[in-house]
Coordinates of C-alpha atoms in Angstrom, one line a residue:
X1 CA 0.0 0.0 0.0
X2 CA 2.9 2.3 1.3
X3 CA 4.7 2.0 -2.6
X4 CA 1.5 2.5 -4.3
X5 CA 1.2 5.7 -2.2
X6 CA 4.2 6.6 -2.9
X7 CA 4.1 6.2 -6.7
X8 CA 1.1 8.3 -7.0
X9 CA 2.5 10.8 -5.2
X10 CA 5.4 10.7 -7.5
X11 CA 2.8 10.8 -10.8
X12 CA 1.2 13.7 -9.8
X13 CA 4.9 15.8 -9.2
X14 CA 5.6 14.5 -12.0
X15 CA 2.3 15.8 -14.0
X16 CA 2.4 19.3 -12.3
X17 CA 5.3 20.2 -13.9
X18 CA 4.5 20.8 -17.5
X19 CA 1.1 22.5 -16.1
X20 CA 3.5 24.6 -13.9
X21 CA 5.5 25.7 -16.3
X22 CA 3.0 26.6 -18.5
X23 CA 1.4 28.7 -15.7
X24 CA 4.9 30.6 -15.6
X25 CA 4.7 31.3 -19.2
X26 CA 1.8 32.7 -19.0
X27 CA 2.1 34.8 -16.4
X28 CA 5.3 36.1 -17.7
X29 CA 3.5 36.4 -21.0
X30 CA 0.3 38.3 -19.1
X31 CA 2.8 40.8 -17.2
X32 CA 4.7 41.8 -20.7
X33 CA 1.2 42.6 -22.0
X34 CA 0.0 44.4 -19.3
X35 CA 2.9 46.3 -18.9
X36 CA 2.0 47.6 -22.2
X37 CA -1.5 48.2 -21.6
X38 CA -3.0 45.3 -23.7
X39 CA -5.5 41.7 -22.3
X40 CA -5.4 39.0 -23.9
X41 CA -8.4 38.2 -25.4
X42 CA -8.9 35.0 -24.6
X43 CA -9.9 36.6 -21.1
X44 CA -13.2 37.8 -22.7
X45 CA -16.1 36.3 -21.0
X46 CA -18.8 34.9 -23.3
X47 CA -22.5 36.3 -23.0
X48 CA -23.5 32.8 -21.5
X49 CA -21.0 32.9 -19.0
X50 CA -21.6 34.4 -15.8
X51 CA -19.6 35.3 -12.9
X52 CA -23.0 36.0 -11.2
X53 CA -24.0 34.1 -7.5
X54 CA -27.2 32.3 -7.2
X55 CA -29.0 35.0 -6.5
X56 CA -31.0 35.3 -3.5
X57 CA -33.7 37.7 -2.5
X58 CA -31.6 38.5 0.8
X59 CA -28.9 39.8 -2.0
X60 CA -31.4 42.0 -3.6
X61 CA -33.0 43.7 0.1
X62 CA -28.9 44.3 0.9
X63 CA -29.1 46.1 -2.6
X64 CA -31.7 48.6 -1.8
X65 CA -32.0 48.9 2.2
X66 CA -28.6 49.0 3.1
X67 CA -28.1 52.6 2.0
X68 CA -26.3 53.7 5.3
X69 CA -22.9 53.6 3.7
X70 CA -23.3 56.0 0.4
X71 CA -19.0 55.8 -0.6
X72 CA -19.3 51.4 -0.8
X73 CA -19.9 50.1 -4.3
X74 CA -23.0 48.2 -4.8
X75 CA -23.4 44.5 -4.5
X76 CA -23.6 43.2 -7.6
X77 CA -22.2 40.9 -9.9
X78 CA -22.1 41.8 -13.7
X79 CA -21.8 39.7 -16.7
X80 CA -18.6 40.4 -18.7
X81 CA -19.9 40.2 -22.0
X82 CA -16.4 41.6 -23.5
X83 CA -13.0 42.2 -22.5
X84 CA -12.0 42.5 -18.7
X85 CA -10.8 45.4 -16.7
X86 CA -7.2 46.3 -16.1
X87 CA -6.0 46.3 -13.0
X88 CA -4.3 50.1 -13.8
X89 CA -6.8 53.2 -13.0
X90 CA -7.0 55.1 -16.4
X91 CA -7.7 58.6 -16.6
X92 CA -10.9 58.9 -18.1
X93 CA -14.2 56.0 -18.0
X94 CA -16.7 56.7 -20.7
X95 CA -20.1 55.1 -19.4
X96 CA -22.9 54.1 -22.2
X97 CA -25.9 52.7 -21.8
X98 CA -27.8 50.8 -24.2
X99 CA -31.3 49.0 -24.9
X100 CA -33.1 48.0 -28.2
X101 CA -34.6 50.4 -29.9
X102 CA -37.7 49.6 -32.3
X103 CA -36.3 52.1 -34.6
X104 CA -32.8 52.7 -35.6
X105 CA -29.9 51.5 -32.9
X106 CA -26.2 54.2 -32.9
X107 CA -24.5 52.4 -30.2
X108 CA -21.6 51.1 -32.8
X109 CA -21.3 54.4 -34.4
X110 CA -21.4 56.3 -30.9
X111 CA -18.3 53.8 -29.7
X112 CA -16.4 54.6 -33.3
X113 CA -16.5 58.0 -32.7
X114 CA -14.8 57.8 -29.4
X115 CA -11.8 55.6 -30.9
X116 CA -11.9 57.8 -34.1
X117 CA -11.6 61.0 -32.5
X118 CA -8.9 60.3 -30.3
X119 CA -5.0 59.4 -30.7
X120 CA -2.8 57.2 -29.9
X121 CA -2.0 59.0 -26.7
X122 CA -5.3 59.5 -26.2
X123 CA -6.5 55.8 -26.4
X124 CA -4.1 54.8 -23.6
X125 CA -5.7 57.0 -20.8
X126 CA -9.6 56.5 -21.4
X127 CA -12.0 53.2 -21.4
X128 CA -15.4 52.9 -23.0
X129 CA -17.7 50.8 -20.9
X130 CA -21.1 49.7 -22.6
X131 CA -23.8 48.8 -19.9
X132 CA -26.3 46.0 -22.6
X133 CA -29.6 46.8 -20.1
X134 CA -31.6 44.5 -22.2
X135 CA -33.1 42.1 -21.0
X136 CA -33.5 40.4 -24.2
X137 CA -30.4 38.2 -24.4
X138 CA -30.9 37.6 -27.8
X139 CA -30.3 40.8 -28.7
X140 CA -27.5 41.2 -26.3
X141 CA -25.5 38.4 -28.1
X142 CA -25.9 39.2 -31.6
X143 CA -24.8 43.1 -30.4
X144 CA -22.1 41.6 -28.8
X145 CA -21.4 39.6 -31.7
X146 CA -21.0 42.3 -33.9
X147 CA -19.2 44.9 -31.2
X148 CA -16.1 41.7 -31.2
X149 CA -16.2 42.3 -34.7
X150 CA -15.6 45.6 -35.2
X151 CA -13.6 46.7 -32.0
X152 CA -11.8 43.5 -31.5
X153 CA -8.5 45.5 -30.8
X154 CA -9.7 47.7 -28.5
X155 CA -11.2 44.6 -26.8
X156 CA -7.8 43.4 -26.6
X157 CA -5.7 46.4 -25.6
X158 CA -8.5 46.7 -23.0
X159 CA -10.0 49.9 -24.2
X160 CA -13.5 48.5 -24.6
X161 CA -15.8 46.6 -22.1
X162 CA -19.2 45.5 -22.2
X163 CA -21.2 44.5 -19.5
X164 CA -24.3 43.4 -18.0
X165 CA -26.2 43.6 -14.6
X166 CA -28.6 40.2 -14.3
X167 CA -32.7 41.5 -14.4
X168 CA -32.3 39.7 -10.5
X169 CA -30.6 43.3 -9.6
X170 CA -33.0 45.2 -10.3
X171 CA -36.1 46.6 -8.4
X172 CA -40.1 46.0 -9.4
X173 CA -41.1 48.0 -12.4
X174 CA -44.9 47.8 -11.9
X175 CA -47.0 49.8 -10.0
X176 CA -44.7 53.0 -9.7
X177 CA -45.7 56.4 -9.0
X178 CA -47.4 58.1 -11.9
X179 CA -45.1 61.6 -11.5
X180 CA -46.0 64.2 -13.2
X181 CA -48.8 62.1 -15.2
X182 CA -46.8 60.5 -17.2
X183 CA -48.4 57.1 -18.9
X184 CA -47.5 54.0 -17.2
X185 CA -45.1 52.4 -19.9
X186 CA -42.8 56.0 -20.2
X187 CA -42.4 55.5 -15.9
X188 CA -41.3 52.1 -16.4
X189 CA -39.0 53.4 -18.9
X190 CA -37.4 56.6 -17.1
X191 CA -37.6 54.2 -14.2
X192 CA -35.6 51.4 -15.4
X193 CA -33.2 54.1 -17.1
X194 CA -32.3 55.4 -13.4
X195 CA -31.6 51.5 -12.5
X196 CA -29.6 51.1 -15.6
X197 CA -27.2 54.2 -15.0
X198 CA -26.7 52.9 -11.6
X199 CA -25.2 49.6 -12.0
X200 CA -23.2 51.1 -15.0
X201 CA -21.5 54.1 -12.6
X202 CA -21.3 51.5 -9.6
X203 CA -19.3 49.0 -11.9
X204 CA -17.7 52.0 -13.5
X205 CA -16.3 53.3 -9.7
X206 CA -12.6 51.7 -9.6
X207 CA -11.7 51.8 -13.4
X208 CA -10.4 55.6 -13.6
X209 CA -9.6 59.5 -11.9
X210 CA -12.7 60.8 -13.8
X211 CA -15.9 59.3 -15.2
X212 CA -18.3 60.8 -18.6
X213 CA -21.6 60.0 -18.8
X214 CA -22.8 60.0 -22.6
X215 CA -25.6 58.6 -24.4
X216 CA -25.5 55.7 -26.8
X217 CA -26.1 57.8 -30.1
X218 CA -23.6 60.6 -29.7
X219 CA -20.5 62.4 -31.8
X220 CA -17.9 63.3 -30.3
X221 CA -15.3 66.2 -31.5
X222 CA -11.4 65.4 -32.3
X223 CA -9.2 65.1 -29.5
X224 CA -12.3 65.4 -26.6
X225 CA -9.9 64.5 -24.1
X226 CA -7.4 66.8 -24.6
X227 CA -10.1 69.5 -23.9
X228 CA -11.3 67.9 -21.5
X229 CA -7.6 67.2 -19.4
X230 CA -7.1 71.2 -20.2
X231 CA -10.5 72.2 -18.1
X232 CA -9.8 70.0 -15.7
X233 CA -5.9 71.3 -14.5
X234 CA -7.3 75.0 -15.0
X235 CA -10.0 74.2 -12.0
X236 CA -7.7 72.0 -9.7
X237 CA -7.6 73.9 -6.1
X238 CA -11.5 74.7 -7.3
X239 CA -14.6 72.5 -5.8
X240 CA -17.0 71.3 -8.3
X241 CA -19.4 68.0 -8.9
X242 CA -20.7 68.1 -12.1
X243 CA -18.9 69.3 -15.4
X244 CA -20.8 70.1 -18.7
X245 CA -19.5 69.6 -22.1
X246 CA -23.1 69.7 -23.4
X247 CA -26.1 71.1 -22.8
X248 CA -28.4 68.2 -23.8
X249 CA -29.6 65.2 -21.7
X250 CA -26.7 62.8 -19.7
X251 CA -24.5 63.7 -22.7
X252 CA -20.9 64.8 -21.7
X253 CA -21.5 65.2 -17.7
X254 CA -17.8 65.0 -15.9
X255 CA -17.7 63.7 -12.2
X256 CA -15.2 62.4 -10.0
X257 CA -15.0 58.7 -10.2
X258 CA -15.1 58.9 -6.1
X259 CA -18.6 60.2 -6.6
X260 CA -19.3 57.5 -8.9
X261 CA -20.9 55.5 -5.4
X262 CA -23.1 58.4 -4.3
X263 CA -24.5 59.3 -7.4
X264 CA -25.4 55.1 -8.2
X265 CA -27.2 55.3 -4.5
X266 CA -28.8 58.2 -4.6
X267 CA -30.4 57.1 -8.4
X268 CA -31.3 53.8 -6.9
X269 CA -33.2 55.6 -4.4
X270 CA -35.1 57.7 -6.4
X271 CA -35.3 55.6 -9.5
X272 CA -39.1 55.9 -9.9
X273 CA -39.3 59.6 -8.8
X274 CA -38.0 61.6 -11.9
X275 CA -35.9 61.5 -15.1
X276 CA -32.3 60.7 -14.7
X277 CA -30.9 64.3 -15.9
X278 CA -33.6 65.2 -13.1
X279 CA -32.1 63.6 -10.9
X280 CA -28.4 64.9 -11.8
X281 CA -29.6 68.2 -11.3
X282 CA -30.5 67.7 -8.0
X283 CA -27.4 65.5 -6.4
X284 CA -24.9 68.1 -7.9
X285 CA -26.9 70.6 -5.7
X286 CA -27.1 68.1 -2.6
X287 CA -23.4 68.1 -3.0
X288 CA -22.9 71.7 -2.8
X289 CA -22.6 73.1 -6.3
X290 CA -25.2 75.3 -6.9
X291 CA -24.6 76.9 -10.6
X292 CA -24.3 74.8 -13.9
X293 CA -20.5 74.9 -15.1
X294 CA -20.9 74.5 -18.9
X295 CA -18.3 74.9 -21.1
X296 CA -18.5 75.8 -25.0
X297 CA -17.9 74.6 -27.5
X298 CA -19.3 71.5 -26.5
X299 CA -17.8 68.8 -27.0
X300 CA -20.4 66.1 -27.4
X301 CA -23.4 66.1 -30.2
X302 CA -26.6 63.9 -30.4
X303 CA -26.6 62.5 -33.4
X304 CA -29.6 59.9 -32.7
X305 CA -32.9 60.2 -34.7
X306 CA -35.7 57.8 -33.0
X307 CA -35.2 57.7 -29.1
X308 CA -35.1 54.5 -27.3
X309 CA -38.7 55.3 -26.0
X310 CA -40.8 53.6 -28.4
X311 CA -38.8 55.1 -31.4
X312 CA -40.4 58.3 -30.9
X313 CA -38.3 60.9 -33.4
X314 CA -35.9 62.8 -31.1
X315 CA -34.2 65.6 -33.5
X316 CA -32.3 67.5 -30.5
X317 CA -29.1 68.9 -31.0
X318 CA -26.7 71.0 -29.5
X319 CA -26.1 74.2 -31.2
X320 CA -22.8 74.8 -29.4
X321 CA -20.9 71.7 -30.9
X322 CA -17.9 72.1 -32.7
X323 CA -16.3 69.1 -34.2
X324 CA -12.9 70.7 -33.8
X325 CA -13.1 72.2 -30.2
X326 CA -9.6 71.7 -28.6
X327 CA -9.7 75.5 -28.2
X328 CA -12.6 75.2 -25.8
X329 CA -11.7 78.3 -23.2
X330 CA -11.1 76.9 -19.7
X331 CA -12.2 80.0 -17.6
X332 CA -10.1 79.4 -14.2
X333 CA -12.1 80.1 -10.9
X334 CA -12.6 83.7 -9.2
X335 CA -14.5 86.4 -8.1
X336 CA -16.1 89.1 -10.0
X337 CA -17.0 92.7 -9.0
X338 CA -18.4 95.9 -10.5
X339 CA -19.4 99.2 -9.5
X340 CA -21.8 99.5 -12.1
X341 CA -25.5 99.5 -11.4
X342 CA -26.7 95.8 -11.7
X343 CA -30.2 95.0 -13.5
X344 CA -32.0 92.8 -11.6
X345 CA -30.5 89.0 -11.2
X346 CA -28.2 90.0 -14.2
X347 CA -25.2 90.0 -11.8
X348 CA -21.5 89.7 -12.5
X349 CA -20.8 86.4 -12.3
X350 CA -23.2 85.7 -15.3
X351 CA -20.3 87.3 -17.7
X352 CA -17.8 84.7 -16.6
X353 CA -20.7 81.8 -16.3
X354 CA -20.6 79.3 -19.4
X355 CA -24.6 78.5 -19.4
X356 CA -26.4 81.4 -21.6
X357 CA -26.3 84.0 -19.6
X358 CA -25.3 87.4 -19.4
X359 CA -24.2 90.5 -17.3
X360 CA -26.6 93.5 -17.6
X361 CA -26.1 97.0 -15.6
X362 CA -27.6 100.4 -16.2
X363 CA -25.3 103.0 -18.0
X364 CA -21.8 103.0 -17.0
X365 CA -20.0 106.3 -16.4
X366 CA -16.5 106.8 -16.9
X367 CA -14.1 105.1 -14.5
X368 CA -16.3 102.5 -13.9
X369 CA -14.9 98.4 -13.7
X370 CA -15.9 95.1 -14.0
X371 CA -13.4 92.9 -12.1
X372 CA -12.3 89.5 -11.9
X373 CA -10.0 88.2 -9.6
X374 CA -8.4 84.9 -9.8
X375 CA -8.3 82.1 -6.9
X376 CA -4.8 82.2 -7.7
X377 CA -2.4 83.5 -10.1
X378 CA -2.8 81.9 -13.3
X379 CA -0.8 82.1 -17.0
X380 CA -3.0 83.6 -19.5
X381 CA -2.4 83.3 -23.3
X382 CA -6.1 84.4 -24.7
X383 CA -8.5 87.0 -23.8
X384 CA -11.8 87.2 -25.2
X385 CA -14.6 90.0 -24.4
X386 CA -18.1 90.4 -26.1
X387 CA -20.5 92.8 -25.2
X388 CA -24.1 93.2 -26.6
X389 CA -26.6 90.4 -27.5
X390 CA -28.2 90.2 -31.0
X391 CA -31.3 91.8 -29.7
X392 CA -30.0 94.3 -27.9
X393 CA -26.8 95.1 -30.3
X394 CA -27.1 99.1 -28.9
X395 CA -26.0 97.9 -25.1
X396 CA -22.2 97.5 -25.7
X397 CA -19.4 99.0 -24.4
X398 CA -18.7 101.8 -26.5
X399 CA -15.5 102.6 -24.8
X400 CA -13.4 100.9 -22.8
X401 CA -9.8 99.4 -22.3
X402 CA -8.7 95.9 -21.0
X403 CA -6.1 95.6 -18.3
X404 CA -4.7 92.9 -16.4
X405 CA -2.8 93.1 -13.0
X406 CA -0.6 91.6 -10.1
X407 CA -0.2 91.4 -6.2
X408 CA -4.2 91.5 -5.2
X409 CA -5.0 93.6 -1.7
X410 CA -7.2 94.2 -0.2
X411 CA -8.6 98.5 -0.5
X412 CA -11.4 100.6 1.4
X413 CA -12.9 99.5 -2.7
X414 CA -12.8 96.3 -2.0
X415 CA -10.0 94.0 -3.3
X416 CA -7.9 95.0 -6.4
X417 CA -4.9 94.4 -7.9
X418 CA -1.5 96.7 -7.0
X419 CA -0.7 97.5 -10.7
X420 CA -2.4 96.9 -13.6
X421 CA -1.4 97.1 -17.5
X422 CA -3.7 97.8 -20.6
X423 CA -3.5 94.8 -23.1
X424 CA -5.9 96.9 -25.5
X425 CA -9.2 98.9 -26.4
X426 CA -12.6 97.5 -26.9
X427 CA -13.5 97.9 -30.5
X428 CA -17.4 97.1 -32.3
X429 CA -18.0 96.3 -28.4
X430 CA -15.5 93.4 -27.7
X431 CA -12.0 92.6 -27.4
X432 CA -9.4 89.6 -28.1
X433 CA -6.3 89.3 -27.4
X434 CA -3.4 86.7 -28.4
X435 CA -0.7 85.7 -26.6
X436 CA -0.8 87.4 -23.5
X437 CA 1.2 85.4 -21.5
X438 CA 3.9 86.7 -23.9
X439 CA 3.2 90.3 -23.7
X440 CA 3.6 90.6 -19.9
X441 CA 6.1 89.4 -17.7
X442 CA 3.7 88.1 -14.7
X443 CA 1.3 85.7 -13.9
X444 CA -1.8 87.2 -13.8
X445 CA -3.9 88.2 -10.9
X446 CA -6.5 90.4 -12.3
X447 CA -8.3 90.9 -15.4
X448 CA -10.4 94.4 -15.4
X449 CA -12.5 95.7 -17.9
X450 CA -12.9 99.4 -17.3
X451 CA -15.1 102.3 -18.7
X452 CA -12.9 104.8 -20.5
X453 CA -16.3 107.2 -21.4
X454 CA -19.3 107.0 -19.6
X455 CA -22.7 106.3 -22.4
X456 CA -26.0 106.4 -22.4
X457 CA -27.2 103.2 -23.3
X458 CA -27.4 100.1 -20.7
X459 CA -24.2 97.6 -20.7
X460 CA -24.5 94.1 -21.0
X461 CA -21.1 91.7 -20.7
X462 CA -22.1 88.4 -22.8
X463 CA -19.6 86.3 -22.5
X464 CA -15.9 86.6 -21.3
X465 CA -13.6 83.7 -22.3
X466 CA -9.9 83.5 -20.8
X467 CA -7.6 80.3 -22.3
X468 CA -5.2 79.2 -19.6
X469 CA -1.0 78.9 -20.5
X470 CA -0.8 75.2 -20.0
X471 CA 2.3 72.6 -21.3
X472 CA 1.7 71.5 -24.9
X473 CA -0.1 68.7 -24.5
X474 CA 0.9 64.8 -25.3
X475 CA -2.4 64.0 -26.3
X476 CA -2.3 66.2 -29.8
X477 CA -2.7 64.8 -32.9

């Protein structure tokens, strides 16, 4: 019995070592890919497979009660339908979400665009994740199918996932409030839609620095990122929840990946209460960020013509989309002030908001300002003024110089900067300027606008766009 023993014992040291040897070469093989970037794709889990649990109705009560701890990550357990994640946090996580439509289906031409309009350098800090919230798994596969197909390499390199949270997860969809009389089939929709954005951020939370919400049937402008990496460095130091690179729906809505868990909760909670961009509007608030920061051009377009409710037509678009916007103006934070009579709610900050807005004050006399001063001293390179709206083309500045200035104190007239030098004279009611960072020999502290002969008519500040001095960036084409 004892050599018997013994010989099997010998058999199976003896059969372990091709298998570990193999496993060596493969992980050796694995780490030189990753190192790189790039999964192999033989990792990609199949739409049959499933990682998921038995699942339990104990699982899906945690799911939904156990709210007290809003930063954890929600239990569940997806379906990897394609590709895996890497274990490196990228930059940027591009969330979609995507159902049948009975009329017309953009999902492969929304994920094109995203590879299309990026480079190289670009590719290796984002990842798409598509959320299939389906529940026709028929559908699912042959999408999946065809998504394998056409992004195979960005499967591979790990660019690309696709996922899908089991119909178990997710809460009843009959008998929810009627809001706002809506018909029951459009609650059920909006109401599902909440659910469906909330497992895709909760799966989303680990993957990257930032996360962008987007539809599935969206264009997106050449080198978004680079834009987008440019806004973001201008506000660091700054507070913000939400920002907006279009003005339409969930399309191009910036957060924090650490918010990621707080904003899946709080849609779960609310899911049959209001739409989802309803819903944004109100958590960016409950977290303390009271105005809309948009920026423009956008950078994001609809491009979808039947909506995924019942294929109604859906022909919104974004007037402020430029499909070459790397020039987007990344106003930095800071305070404005004025001396001149304010209209109303029209107040100063309106000139340096990004949402369509504007400054408005009765007529200015000579002498008079309109300050901004930065949260801290920033580079400039390009300044952009206009006064006046197209229905009100008369209330412009007709005179008046731009200066910018150093070493802010604080006066009896509030705070100012200690010196100031004139960059140039409004002309036709606005004013740009190139290349200020090479015309003056300071970082800038102050940017004033001031009245150099008082007018009749009423002023109003449209917009005021500053472009930060930033190092050229590696992500250009």
């Amino acid at each position: 019995m004892w050599k018997f023993v013994e010989k099997m014992r010998c058999f199976r040291k003896r059969s372990m070592l091709p298998f570990l040897g193999f496993l060596i070469a493969f992980l050796l093989f694995f780490n030189l890919y990753m190192d790189d970037g790039f999964v192999l794709e033989a990792e990609k889990r199949q739409l049959g497979e499933t990682l998921m649990h038995p699942s339990t109705s104990e699982r899906y009560v945690h799911t939904f009660t156990d709210l007290s701890n809003f930063s954890g990550t929600i239990n569940v357990t997806y379906r990897y339908l394609a590709g895996i994640p890497l274990p490196r946090k990228k930059y940027l996580t591009i969330g979609l979400s995507s159902v049948k439509r009975k009329k017309g289906n953009y999902l492969l031409e929304t994920i094109k665009s995203i590879f299309d309009q990026s480079s190289y350098e670009e590719l290796k800090e984002i990842v798409v994740v598509v959320h299939l919230a389906d529940f026709d798994l028929a559908w699912c596969e042959n999408l999946v199918q065809e998504i394998t197909r056409k992004f195979a390499h960005h499967i591979i390199a790990g660019r690309l996932l696709v996922i899908q949270a089991p119909e178990e997860y997710y809460p009843s969809l009959d008998g929810l409030k009627r809001n706002y009389n809506d018909p029951e089939d459009r609650v059920r929709f909006r109401s599902k839609q909440n659910v469906d954005y909330a497992f895709l951020l909760n799966f989303c939370t680990n993957l990257s620095h930032f996360y962008m919400m987007l539809e599935d049937d969206v264009r997106c402008s050449r080198n978004f990122l680079t834009a987008l990496k440019k806004v973001i460095t201008s506000r660091e130091g700054s507070y913000w929840v939400m920002l907006e690179f279009s003005k339409l729906g969930y399309i191009g809505k910036l957060y924090h990946s650490r918010d990621l868990p707080r904003l899946a909760h709080f849609l779960l909670m609310f899911y049959q209460e209001m739409p989802c961009d309803w819903l944004l509007i109100h958590f960016r608030g409950l977290l303390a960020q009271k105005d809309v920061i948009r920026f423009k051009p956008s950078l994001f377009q609809h491009m979808g013509y039947y909506s995924s409710y019942k294929g109604a037509e859906n022909k919104l678009k974004d007037d402020d989309f430029e499909e070459d916007s790397i020039d987007i103006p990344d106003n930095p934070p800071a305070s404005m002030y004025t001396n001149i009579n304010v209209f109303e709610n029209y107040d100063a900050t309106k000139a340096y908001s990004t949402v369509d807005e504007y400054f408005w004050g009765k007529p200015p006399c000579t002498g008079d300002f309109f300050l901004i001063i930065f949260n801290k001293s920033t580079k400039i390179s390009r300044i952009k003024i206009v006064t006046g709206t197209e229905d009100r083309q008369n209330d412009v500045l007709h005179h008046g110089a731009l200066e910018v200035g150093q070493k802010a104190v604080d006066t009896k007239q509030g705070r100012q900067c200690a010196s100031y030098i004139t960059l140039g004279e409004f002309k036709g009611g606005g004013i740009e300027v190139d290349s200020v960072d090479h015309k003056i020999g300071f970082d800038i502290e102050c940017v004033r606008v001031v009245v150099t002969a008082g007018q009749k008519e009423w002023l109003i500040i449209r917009t005021i766009s500053l472009w930060t001095t930033q190092p050229v960036s590696q992500f250009k084409k």
